[in-house]
Coordinates of C-alpha atoms and ligand atoms in Angstrom, one line a residue:
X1 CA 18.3 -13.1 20.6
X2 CA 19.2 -9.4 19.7
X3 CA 22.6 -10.0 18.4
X4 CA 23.0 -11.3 14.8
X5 CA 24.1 -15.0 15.1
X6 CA 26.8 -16.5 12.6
X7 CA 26.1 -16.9 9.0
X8 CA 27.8 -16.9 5.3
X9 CA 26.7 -13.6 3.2
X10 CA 26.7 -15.0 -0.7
X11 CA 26.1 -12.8 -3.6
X12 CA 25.6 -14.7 -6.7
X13 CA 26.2 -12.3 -9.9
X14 CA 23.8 -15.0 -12.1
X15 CA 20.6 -16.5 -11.6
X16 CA 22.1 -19.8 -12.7
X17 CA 24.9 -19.3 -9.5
X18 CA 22.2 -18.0 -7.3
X19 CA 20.3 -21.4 -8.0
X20 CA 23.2 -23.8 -8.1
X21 CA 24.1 -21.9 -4.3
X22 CA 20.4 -22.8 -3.0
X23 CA 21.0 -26.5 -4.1
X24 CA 23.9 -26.7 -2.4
X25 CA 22.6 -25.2 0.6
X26 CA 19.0 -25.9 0.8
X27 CA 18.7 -24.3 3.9
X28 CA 19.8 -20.8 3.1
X29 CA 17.3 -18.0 3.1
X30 CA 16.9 -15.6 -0.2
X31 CA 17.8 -11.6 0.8
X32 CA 16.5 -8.6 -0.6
X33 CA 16.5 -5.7 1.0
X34 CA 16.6 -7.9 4.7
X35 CA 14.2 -5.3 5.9
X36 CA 11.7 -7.9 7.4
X37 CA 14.4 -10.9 7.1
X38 CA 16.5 -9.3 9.2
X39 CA 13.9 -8.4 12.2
X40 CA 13.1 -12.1 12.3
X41 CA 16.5 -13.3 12.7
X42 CA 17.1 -10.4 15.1
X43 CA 14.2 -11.6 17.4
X44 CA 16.0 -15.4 17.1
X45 CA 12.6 -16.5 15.1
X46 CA 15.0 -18.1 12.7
X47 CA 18.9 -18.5 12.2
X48 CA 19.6 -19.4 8.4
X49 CA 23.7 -20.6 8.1
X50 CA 23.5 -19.1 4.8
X51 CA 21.9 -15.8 3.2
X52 CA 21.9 -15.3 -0.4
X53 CA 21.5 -11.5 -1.7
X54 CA 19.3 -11.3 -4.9
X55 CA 20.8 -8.0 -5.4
X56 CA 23.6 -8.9 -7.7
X57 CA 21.5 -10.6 -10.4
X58 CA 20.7 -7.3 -13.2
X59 CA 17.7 -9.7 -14.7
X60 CA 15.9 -8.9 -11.6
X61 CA 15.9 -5.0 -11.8
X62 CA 14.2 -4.9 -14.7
X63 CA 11.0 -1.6 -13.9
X64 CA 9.1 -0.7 -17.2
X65 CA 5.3 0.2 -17.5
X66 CA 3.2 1.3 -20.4
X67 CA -0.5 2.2 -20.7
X68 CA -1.2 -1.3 -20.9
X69 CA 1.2 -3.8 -19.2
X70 CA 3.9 -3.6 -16.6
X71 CA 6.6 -6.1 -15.4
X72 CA 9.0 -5.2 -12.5
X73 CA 11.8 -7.3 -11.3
X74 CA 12.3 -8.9 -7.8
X75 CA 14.7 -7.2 -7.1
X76 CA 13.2 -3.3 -7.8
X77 CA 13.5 -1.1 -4.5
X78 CA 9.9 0.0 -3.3
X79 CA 11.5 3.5 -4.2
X80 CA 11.9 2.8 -7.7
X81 CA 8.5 1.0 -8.0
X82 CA 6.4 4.3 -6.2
X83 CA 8.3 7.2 -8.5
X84 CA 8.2 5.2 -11.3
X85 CA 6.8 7.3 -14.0
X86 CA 5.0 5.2 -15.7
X87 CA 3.6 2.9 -13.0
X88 CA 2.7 5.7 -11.4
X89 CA 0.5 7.2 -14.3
X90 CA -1.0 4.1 -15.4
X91 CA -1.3 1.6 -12.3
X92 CA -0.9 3.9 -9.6
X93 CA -2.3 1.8 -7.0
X94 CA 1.0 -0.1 -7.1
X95 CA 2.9 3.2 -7.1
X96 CA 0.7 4.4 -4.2
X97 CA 1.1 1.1 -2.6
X98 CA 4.4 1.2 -2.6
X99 CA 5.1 4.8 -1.2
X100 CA 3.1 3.9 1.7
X101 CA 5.2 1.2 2.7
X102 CA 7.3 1.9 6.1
X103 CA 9.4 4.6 6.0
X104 CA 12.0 5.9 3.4
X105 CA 14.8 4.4 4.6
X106 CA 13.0 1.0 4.0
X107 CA 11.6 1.7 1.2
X108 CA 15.2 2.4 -0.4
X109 CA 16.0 -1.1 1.0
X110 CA 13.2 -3.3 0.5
X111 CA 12.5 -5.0 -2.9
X112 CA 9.4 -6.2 -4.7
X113 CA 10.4 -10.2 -4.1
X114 CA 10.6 -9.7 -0.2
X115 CA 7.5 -7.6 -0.4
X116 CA 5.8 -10.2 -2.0
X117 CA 7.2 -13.0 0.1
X118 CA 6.7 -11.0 3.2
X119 CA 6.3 -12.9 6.5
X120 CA 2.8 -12.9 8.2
X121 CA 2.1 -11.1 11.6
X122 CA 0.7 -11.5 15.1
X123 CA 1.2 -10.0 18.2
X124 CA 2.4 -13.4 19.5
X125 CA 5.0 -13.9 17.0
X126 CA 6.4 -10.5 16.3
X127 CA 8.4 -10.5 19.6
X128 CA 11.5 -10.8 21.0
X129 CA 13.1 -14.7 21.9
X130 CA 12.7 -13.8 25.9
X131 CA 8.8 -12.0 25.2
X132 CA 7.7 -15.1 23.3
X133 CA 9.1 -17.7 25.6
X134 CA 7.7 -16.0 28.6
X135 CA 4.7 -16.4 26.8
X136 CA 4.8 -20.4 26.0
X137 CA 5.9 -20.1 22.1
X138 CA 2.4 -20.7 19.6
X139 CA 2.1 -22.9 16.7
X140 CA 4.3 -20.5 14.1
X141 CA 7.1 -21.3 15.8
X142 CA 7.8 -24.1 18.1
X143 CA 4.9 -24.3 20.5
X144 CA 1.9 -26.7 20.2
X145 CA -1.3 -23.7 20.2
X146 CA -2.3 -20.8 18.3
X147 CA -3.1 -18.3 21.2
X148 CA -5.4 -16.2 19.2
X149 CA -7.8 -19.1 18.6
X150 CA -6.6 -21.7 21.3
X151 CA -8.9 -24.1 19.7
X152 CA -7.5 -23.9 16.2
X153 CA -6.4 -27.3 15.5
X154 CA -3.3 -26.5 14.2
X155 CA -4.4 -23.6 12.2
X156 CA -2.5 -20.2 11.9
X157 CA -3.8 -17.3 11.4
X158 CA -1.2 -14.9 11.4
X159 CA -1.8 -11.9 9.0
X160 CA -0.4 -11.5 5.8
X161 CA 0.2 -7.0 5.5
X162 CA 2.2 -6.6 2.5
X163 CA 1.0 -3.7 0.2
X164 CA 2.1 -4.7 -3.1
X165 CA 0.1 -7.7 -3.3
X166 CA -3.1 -6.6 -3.1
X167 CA -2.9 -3.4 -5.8
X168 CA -0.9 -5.8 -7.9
X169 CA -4.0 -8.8 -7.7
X170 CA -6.1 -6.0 -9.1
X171 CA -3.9 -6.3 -12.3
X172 CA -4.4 -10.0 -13.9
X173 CA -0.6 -10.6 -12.6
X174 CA 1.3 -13.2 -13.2
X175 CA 4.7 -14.1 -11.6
X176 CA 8.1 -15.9 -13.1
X177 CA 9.5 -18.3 -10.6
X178 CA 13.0 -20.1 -10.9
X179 CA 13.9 -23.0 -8.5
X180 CA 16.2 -26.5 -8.7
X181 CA 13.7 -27.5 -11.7
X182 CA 13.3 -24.9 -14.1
X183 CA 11.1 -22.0 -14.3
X184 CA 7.3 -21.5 -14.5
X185 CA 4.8 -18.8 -14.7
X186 CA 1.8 -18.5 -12.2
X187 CA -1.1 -16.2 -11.5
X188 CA 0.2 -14.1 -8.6
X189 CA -3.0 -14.9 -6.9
X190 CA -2.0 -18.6 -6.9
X191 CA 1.4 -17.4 -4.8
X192 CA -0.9 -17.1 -2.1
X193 CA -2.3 -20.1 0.3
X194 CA -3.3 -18.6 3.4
X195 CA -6.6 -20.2 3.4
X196 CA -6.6 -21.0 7.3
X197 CA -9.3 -23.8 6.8
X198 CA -9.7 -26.4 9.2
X199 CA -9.4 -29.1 7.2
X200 CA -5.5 -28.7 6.3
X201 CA -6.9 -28.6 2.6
X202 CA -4.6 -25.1 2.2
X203 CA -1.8 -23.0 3.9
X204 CA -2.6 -21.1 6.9
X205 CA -0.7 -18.0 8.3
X206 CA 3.0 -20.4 9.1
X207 CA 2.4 -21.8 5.6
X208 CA 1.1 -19.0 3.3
X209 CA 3.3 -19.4 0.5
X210 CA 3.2 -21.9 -2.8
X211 CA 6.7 -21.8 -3.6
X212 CA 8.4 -25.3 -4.1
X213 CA 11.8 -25.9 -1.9
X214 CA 14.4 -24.0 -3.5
X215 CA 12.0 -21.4 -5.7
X216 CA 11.9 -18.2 -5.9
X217 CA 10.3 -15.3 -7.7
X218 CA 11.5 -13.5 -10.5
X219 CA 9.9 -10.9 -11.9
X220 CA 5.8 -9.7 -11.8
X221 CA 3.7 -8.8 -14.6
X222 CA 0.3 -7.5 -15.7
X223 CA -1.9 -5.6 -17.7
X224 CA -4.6 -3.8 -18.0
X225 CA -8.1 -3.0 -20.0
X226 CA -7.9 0.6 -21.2
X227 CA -10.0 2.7 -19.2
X228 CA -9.5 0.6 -16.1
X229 CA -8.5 3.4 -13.4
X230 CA -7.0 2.5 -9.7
X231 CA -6.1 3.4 -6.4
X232 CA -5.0 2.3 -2.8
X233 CA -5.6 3.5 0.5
X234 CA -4.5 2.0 4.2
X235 CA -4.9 2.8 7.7
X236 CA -2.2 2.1 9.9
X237 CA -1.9 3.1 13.8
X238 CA 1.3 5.9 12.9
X239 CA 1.3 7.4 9.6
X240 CA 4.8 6.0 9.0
X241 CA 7.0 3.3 9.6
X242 CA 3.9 1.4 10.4
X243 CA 2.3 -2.1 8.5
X244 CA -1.1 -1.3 7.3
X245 CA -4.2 -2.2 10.2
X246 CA -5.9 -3.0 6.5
X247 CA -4.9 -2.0 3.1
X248 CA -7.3 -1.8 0.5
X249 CA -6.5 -1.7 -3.3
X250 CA -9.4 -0.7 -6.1
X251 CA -9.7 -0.8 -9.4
X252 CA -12.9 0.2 -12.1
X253 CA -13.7 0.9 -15.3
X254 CA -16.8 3.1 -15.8
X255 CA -18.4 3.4 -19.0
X256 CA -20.6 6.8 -19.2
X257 CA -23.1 5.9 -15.9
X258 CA -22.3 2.4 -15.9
X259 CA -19.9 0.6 -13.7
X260 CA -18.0 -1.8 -16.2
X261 CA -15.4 -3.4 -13.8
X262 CA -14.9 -3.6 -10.6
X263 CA -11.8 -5.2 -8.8
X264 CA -11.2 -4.9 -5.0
X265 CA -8.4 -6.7 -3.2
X266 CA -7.7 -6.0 0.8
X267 CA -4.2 -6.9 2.8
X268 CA -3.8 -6.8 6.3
X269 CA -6.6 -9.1 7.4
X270 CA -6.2 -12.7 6.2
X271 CA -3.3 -14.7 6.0
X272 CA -3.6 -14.2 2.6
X273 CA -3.8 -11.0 0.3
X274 CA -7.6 -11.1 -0.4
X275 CA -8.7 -10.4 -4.2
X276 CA -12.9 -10.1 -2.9
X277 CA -15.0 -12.2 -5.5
X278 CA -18.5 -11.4 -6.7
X279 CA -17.6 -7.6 -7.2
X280 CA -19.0 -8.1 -10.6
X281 CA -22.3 -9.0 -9.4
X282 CA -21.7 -4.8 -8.4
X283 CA -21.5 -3.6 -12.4
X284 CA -24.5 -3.1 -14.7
X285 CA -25.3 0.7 -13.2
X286 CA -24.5 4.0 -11.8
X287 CA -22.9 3.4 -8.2
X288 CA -25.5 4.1 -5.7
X289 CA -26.5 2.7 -2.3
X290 CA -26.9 -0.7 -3.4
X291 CA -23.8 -1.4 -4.8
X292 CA -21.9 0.5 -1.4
X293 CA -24.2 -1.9 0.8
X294 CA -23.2 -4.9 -1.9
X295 CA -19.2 -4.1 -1.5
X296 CA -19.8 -4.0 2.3
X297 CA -21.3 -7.2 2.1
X298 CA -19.0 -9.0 0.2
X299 CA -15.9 -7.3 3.0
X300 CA -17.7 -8.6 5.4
X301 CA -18.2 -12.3 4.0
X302 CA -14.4 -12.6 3.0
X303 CA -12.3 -10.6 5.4
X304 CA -11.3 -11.8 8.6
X305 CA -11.6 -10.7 11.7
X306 CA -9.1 -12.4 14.3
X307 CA -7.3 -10.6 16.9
X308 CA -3.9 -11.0 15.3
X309 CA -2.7 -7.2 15.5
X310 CA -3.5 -5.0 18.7
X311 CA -6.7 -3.3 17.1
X312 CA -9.6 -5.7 17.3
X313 CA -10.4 -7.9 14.0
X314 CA -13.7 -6.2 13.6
X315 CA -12.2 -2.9 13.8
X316 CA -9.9 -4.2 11.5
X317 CA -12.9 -5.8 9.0
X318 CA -14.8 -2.2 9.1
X319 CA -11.8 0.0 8.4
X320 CA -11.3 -2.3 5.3
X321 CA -15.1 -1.9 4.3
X322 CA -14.8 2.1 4.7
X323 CA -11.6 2.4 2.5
X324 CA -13.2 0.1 -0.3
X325 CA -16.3 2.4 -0.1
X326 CA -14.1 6.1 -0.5
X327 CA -11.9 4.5 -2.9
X328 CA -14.9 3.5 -5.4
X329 CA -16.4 6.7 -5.0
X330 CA -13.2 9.0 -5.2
X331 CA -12.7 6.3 -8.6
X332 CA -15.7 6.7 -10.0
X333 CA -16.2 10.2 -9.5
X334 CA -13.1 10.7 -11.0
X335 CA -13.5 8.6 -13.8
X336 CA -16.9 10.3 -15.1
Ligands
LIG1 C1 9.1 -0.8 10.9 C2 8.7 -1.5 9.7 C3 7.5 -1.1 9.0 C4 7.1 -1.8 7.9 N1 6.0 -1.4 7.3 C5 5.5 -2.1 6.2 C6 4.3 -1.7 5.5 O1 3.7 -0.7 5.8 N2 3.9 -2.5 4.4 C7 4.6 -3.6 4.0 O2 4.2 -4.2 3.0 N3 5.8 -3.9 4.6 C8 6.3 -3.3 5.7 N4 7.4 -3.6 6.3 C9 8.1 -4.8 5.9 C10 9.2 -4.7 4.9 O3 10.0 -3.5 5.1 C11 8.7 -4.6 3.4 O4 7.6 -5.5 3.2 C12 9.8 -4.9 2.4 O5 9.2 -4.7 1.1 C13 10.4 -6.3 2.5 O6 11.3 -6.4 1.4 P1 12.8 -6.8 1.6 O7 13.4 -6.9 0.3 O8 13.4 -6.0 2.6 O9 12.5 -8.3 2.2 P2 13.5 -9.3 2.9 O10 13.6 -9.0 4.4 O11 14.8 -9.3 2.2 O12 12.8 -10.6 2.6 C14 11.5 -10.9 3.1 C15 11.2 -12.4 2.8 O13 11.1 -12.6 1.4 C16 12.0 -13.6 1.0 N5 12.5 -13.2 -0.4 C17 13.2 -12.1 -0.7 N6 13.3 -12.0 -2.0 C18 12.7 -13.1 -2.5 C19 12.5 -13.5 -3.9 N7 13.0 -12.9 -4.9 N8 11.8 -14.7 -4.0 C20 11.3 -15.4 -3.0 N9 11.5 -15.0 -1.7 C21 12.1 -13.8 -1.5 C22 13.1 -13.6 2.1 O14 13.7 -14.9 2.1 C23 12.2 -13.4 3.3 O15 11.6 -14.5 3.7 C24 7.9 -2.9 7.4 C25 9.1 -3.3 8.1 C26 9.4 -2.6 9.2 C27 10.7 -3.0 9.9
LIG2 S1 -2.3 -16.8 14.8 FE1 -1.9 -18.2 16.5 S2 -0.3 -19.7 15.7 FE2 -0.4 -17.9 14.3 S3 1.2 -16.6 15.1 FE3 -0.6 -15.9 16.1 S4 -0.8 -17.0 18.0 FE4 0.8 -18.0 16.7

């Protein structure tokens, strides 16, 4: 399908109507900016009846950021979050992150929420109705294998590249969620199931979400130690309009020659953003060799490397291992 099929545009001015219109129509899909919404339904990889705009609601605009905390609404453009002043002087790496993302023209479209909720990729899935029929439909959609890793068992590994998440996860984030009952708060980190285990104990890359029926986020907000400094960094294959091959977010705090804190969290490889664990093992000292060779070793343990995008997943595994390296030094150099 290339034409847009029929559907009902609603545009709730409350949170309360926007969550009383879900409930009626449970099968409606949330709108932000419909930058990546849109595509999908474009490409006939689904056909919601109903889409409800989260544009209307002014709770959800909310953008404020002081030395030590931030919060931003779901509905913020990726615009407003990457010339924010304040985000952008104490957590750039969500300002940075931001600015990278797409092109302009997206950017003054797309919101936080749908950046957060993004879809995951693959190069079987990201195609048109007639491309992916041709090519016997995979497991994300209606087929029966995953063609990446034919022996998957049901398992998805499509890719989860949104930029925000990771330079947010360095953050201690939490997110506000509203659904059909009631609100609740959640570590952003907890947002995030794309696991991919073989045992079905987690999501995978069709399931990579934790929301409940009906839920949807609000607004995201964290803090930060004083002294903690940040930065993010991504290759993609065009220098715009372009998803990330890997994205790589960094955060440290250094304390005369010692390394204090050290946070690290990489997109564009799992089906899941991927805060890497053990990176305090890396503090004590002055950065040298052994704590370069330590950060490669933990990207290499916990990023992964299947063949979801057209560069190869070990290309894909390095590049995120080289931009963790320069971001740490370029931090820590900085920071002295
Ligand atoms: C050419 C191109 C290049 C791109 N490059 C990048 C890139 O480099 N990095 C990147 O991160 N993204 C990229 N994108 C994807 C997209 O533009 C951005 O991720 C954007 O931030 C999505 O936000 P949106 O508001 O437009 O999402 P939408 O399309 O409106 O929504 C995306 C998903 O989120 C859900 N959703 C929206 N709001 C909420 C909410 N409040 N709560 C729960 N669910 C919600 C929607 O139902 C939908 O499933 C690119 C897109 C294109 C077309
Ligand atoms: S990883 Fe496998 S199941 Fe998932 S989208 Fe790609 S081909 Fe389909």
């Amino acid at each position: 399908m290339e034409a847009l099929h029929d559907f009902a545009l609603l545009r709730p001015a409350s949170l309360s109507d926007l969550i009383a219109a879900r409930r009626k129509a449970p099968e409606a899909r949330l709108i932000g900016g419909g930058t990546d919404i849109l595509v999908n339904i474009r490409r006939g990889i689904e056909a919601p009846p109903v889409l409800i705009d989260t544009g209307g609601i002014a709770e959800l605009h909310t953008i404020k950021a002081s030395a030590k905390s931030f919060e931003i609404g779901a509905s913020v453009t990726l615009t407003e979050i990457a010339t924010h002043p304040g985000l952008a002087k104490y957590f750039p790496a969500i300002a940075e992150a931001a600015g990278s993302i797409a092109g302009p023209t997206h950017r003054n479209m797309g919101t936080l929420g749908g950046n957060l909720c993004l879809d995951t990729r693959c190069i079987f899935y990201n195609q048109s109705e007639w491309w992916r029929t041709a090519n016997h439909d995979c497991l994300k959609t209606t087929g029966e294998i995953c063609h990446v890793a034919p022996k998957s068992k049901g398992v998805c590994f499509a890719t989860f590249a949104g930029d925000l998440a990771p330079a947010s996860l360095l953050f201690e984030t939490e997110i506000d969620l509203a659904g059909p009952k009631g609100k609740r708060t959640i570590p952003l980190a907890d947002l995030y199931i794309g696991y991919a285990k073989k045992d079905g104990s987690t999501g995978d890359g069709k399931t990579y979400l934790s929301l409940k029926p009906g839920e949807m986020v609000l607004v995201l907000r964290g803090r930060k130690p004083a002294g903690l400094v940040s930065a993010y960094d991504k290759l993609r294959i065009r220098r715009s309009i372009e998803y990330p091959v890997a994205g790589v977010a960094v955060a440290l705090q250094r304390s005369g020659d010692k390394l204090t804190k050290l946070r690290v969290a990489v997109t564009g490889t799992n089906p899941r953003p991927v805060l890497l664990a053990g990176t305090h093992e890396l503090c004590g000292s002055a950065i040298g060799e052994d704590t370069l060779s330590g950060l490669d070793g933990l990207v290499r343990d916990q990023i992964m490397a299947m063949k979801t995008t057209f560069t190869p997943g070990m290309y894909r595994r390095r590049i995120a291992g080289v931009l963790a390296r320069r971001l740490l030094q370029r931090l820590w150099a900085g920071a002295g």
